CSV table of C-alpha atoms in Angstrom, one decimal:
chain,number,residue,atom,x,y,z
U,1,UNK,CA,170.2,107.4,63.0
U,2,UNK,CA,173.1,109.8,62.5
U,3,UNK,CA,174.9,111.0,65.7
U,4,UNK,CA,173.6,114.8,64.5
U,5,UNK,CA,170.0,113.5,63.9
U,6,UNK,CA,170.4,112.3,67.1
U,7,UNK,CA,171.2,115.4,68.6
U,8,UNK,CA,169.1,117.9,66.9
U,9,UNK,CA,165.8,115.4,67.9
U,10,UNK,CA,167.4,116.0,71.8
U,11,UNK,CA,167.6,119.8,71.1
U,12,UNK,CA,164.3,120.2,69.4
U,13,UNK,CA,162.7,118.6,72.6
U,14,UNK,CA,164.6,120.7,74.8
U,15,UNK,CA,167.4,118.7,75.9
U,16,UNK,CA,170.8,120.4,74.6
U,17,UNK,CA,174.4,119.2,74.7
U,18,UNK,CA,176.0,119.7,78.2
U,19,UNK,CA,177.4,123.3,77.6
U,20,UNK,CA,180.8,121.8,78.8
U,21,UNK,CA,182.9,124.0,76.3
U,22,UNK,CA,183.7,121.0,73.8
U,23,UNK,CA,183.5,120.8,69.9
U,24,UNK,CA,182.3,117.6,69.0
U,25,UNK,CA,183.4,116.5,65.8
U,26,UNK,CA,181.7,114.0,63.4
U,27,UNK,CA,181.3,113.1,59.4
U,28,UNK,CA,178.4,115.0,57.2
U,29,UNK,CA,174.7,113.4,57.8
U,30,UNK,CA,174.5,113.6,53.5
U,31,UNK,CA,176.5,114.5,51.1
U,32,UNK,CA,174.5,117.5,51.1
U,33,UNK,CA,175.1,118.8,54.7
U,34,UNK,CA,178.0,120.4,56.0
U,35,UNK,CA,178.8,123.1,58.9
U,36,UNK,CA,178.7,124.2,62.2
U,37,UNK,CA,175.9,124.3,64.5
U,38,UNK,CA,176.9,125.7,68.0
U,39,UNK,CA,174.3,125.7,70.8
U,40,UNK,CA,175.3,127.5,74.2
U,41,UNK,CA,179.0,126.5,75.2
U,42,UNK,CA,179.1,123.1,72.9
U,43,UNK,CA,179.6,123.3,69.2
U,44,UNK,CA,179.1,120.6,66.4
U,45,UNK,CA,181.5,120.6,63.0
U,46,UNK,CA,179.5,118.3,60.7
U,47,UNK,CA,182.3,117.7,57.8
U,48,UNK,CA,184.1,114.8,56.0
U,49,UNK,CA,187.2,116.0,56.6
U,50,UNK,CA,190.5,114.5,58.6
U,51,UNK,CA,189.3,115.2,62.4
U,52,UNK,CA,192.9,115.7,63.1
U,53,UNK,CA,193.5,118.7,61.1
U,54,UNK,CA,190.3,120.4,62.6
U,55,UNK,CA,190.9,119.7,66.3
U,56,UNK,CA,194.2,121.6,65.4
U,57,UNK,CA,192.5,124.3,64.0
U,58,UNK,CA,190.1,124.9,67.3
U,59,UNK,CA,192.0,126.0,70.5
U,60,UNK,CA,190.2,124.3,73.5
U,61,UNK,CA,189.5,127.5,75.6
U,62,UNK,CA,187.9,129.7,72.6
U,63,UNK,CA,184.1,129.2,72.7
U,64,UNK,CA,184.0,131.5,69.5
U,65,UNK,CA,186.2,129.4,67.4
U,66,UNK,CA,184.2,127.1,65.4
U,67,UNK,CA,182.0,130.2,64.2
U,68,UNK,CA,184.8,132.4,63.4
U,69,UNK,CA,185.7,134.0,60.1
U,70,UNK,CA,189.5,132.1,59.9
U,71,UNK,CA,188.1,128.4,61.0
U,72,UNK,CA,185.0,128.9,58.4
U,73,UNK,CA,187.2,130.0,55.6
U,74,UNK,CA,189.7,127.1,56.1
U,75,UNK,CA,186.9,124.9,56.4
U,76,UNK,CA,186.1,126.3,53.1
U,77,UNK,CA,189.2,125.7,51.8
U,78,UNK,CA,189.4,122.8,52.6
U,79,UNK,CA,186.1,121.3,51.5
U,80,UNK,CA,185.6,123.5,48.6
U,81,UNK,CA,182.7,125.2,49.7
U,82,UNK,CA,181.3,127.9,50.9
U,83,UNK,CA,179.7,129.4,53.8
U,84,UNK,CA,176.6,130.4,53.1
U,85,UNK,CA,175.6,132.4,55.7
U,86,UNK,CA,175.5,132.2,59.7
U,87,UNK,CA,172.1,132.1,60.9
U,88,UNK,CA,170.6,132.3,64.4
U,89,UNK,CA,168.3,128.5,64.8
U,90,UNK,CA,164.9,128.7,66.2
U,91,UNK,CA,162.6,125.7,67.2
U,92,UNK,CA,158.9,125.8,67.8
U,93,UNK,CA,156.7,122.5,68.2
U,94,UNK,CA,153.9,122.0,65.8
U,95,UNK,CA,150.1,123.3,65.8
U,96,UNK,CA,147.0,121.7,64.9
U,97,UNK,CA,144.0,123.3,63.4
U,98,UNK,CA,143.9,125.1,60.1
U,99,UNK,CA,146.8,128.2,59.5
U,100,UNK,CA,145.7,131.3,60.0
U,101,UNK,CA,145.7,132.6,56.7
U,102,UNK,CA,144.4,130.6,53.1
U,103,UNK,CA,147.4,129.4,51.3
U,104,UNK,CA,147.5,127.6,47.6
U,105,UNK,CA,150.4,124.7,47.2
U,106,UNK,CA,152.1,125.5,44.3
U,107,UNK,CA,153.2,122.3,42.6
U,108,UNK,CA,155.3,123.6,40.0
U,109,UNK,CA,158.7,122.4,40.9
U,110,UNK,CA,160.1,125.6,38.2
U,111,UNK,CA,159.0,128.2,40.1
U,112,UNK,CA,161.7,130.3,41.6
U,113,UNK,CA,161.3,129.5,45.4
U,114,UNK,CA,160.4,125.8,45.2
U,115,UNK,CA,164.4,125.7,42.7
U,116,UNK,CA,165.9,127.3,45.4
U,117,UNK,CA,164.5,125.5,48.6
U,118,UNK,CA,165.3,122.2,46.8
U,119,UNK,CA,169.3,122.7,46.5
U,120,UNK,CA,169.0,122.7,50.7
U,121,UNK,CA,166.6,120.6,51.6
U,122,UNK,CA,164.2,117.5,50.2
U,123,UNK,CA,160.7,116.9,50.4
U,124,UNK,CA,159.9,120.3,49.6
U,125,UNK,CA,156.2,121.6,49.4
U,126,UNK,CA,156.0,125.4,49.0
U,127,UNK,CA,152.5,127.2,49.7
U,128,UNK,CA,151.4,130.6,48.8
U,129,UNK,CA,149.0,133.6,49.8
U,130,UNK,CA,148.4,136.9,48.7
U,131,UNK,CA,152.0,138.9,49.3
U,132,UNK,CA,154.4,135.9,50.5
U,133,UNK,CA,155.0,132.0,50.4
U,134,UNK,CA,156.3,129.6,52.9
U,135,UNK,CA,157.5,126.3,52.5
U,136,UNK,CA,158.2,123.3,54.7
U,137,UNK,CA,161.3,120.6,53.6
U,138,UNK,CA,163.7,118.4,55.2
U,139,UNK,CA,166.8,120.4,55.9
U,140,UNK,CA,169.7,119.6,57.8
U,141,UNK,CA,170.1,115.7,59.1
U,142,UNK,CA,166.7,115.7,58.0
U,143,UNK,CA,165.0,117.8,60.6
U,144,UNK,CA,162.3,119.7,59.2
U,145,UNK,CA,162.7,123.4,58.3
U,146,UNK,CA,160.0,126.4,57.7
U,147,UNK,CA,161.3,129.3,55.7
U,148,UNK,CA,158.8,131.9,55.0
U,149,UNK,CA,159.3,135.4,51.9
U,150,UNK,CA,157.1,138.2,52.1
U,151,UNK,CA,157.0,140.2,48.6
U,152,UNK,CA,158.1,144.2,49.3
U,153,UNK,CA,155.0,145.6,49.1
U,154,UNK,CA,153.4,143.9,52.5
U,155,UNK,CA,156.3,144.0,54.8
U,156,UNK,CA,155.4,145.5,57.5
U,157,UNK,CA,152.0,144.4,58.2
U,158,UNK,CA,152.6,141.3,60.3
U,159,UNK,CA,152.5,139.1,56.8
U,160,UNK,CA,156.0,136.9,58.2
U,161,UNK,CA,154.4,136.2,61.4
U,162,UNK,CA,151.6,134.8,60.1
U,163,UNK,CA,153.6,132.9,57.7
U,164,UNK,CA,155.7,131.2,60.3
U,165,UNK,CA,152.7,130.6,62.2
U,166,UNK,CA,151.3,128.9,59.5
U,167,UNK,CA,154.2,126.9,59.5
U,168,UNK,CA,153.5,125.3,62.4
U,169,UNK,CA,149.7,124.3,61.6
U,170,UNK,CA,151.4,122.8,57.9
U,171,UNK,CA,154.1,120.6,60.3
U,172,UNK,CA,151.2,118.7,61.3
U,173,UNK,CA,149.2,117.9,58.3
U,174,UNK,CA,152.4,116.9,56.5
U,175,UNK,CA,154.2,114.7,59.1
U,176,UNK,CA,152.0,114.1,62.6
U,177,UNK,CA,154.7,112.2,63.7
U,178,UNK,CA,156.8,115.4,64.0
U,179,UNK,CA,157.5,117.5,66.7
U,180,UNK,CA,160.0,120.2,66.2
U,181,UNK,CA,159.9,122.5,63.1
U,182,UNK,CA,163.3,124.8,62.8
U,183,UNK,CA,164.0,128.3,61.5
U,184,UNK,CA,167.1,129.5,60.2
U,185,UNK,CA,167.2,133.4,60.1
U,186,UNK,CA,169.4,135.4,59.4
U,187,UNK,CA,170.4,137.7,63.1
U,188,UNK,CA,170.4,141.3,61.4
U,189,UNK,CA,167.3,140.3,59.4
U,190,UNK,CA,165.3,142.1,62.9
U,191,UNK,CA,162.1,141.9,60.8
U,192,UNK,CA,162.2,138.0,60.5
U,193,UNK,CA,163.3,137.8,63.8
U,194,UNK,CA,161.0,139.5,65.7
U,195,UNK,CA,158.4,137.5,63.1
U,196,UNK,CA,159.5,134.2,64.4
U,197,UNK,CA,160.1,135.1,68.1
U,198,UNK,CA,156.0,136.6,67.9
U,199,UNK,CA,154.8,133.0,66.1
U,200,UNK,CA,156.4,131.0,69.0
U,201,UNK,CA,159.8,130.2,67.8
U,202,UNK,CA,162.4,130.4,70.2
U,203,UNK,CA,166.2,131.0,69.7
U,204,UNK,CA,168.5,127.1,70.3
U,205,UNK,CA,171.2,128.3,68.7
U,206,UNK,CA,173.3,129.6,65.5
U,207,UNK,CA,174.2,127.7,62.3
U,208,UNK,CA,176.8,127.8,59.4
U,209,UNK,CA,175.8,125.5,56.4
U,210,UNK,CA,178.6,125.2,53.4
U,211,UNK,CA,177.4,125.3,50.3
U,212,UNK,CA,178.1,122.9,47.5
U,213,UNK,CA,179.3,125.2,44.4
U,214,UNK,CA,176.2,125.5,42.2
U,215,UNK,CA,176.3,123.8,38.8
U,216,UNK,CA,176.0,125.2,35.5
């Protein structure tokens, strides 16, 4: 198991990284995954780059650095990709019983949301109800991820909640063997927030994923 796969099972059960101030350093999971994941005083770069040049790039007393605009852009540089967002991380253990709302898999792998979701994660299955979808893949290190869309037109009637709730219930029909499911949201999204926070999910950390440049 990868050193990251490692830790992110140790987070999702609650056991963090000693918040010692360190940046721990190590080589990209998959070809696919590169970043920063920084939980409370102890930060992960995840990037197949010469460990050298980044350690000179993080000052030892800056808690900030590995998230900050000039280490993320020469990351970028460097790598050739780009960031694509940074995102608060939220873990929630799984739920049995039947969602709480009646959701249809969609198995076409064209449709818009199921394109997307595959060019960050594998083993994708997307589900959808009447005003949103959610959908359930192997993200990062190959933790499993829950990312939920409400269409305009029912925001604001508790639709995301229920869909990240839902979430939950699908962790356990698809793997029973799991038990953490993980939410990347964006922090000035306040409506998907407060959506995950209200369906359980609790706040571990934050996260910046770089992109591989999409092809043609």
């Amino acid at each position: 198991m990868h050193e990251l796969s490692r830790l992110l099972e140790a987070a999702g059960r609650g056991d963090f990284p000693a918040a010692d101030g360190s940046v721990r350093l190590t080589v990209q999971p998959s070809p696919r995954d590169c970043g920063v994941i920084a939980f409370t005083a102890h930060s992960v770069v995840f990037a197949d780059v010469d460990h050298e040049w980044l350690r000179g790039l993080l000052p030892a007393d800056d808690l900030s650095a590995p998230l900050h605009p000039r280490f993320l852009r020469a990351l970028e540089e460097r790598t050739g990709r780009r960031v694509d967002n940074v995102d608060m991380l939220l873990t929630a253990g799984p739920l049995t019983g039947p969602p709480p709302l009646p959701l249809t898999e969609l198995t076409d792998r064209g449709h818009p949301r199921v394109r997307r979701a595959l060019r960050h994660r594998d083993d994708v299955r997307v589900w959808e109800t009447d005003g949103g979808v959610v959908l359930l893949g192997r993200g990062v290190a190959g933790r499993w991820e829950v990312a939920g869309e409400v269409d305009p037109g029912h925001r604001g009637a508790g639709l995301g909640r229920l869909l990240a709730l839902a979430g939950r219930h699908l962790l356990t029909a698809v793997d029973g063997a799991a038990h953490t499911l993980w939410a990347q949201v964006a922090p000035g999204n306040a409506a998907s927030v407060r959506a995950s926070l209200a369906a359980g999910f609790r706040p571990v950390g934050a996260e910046a994923l770089l992109m591989q440049p999409e092809r043609p």
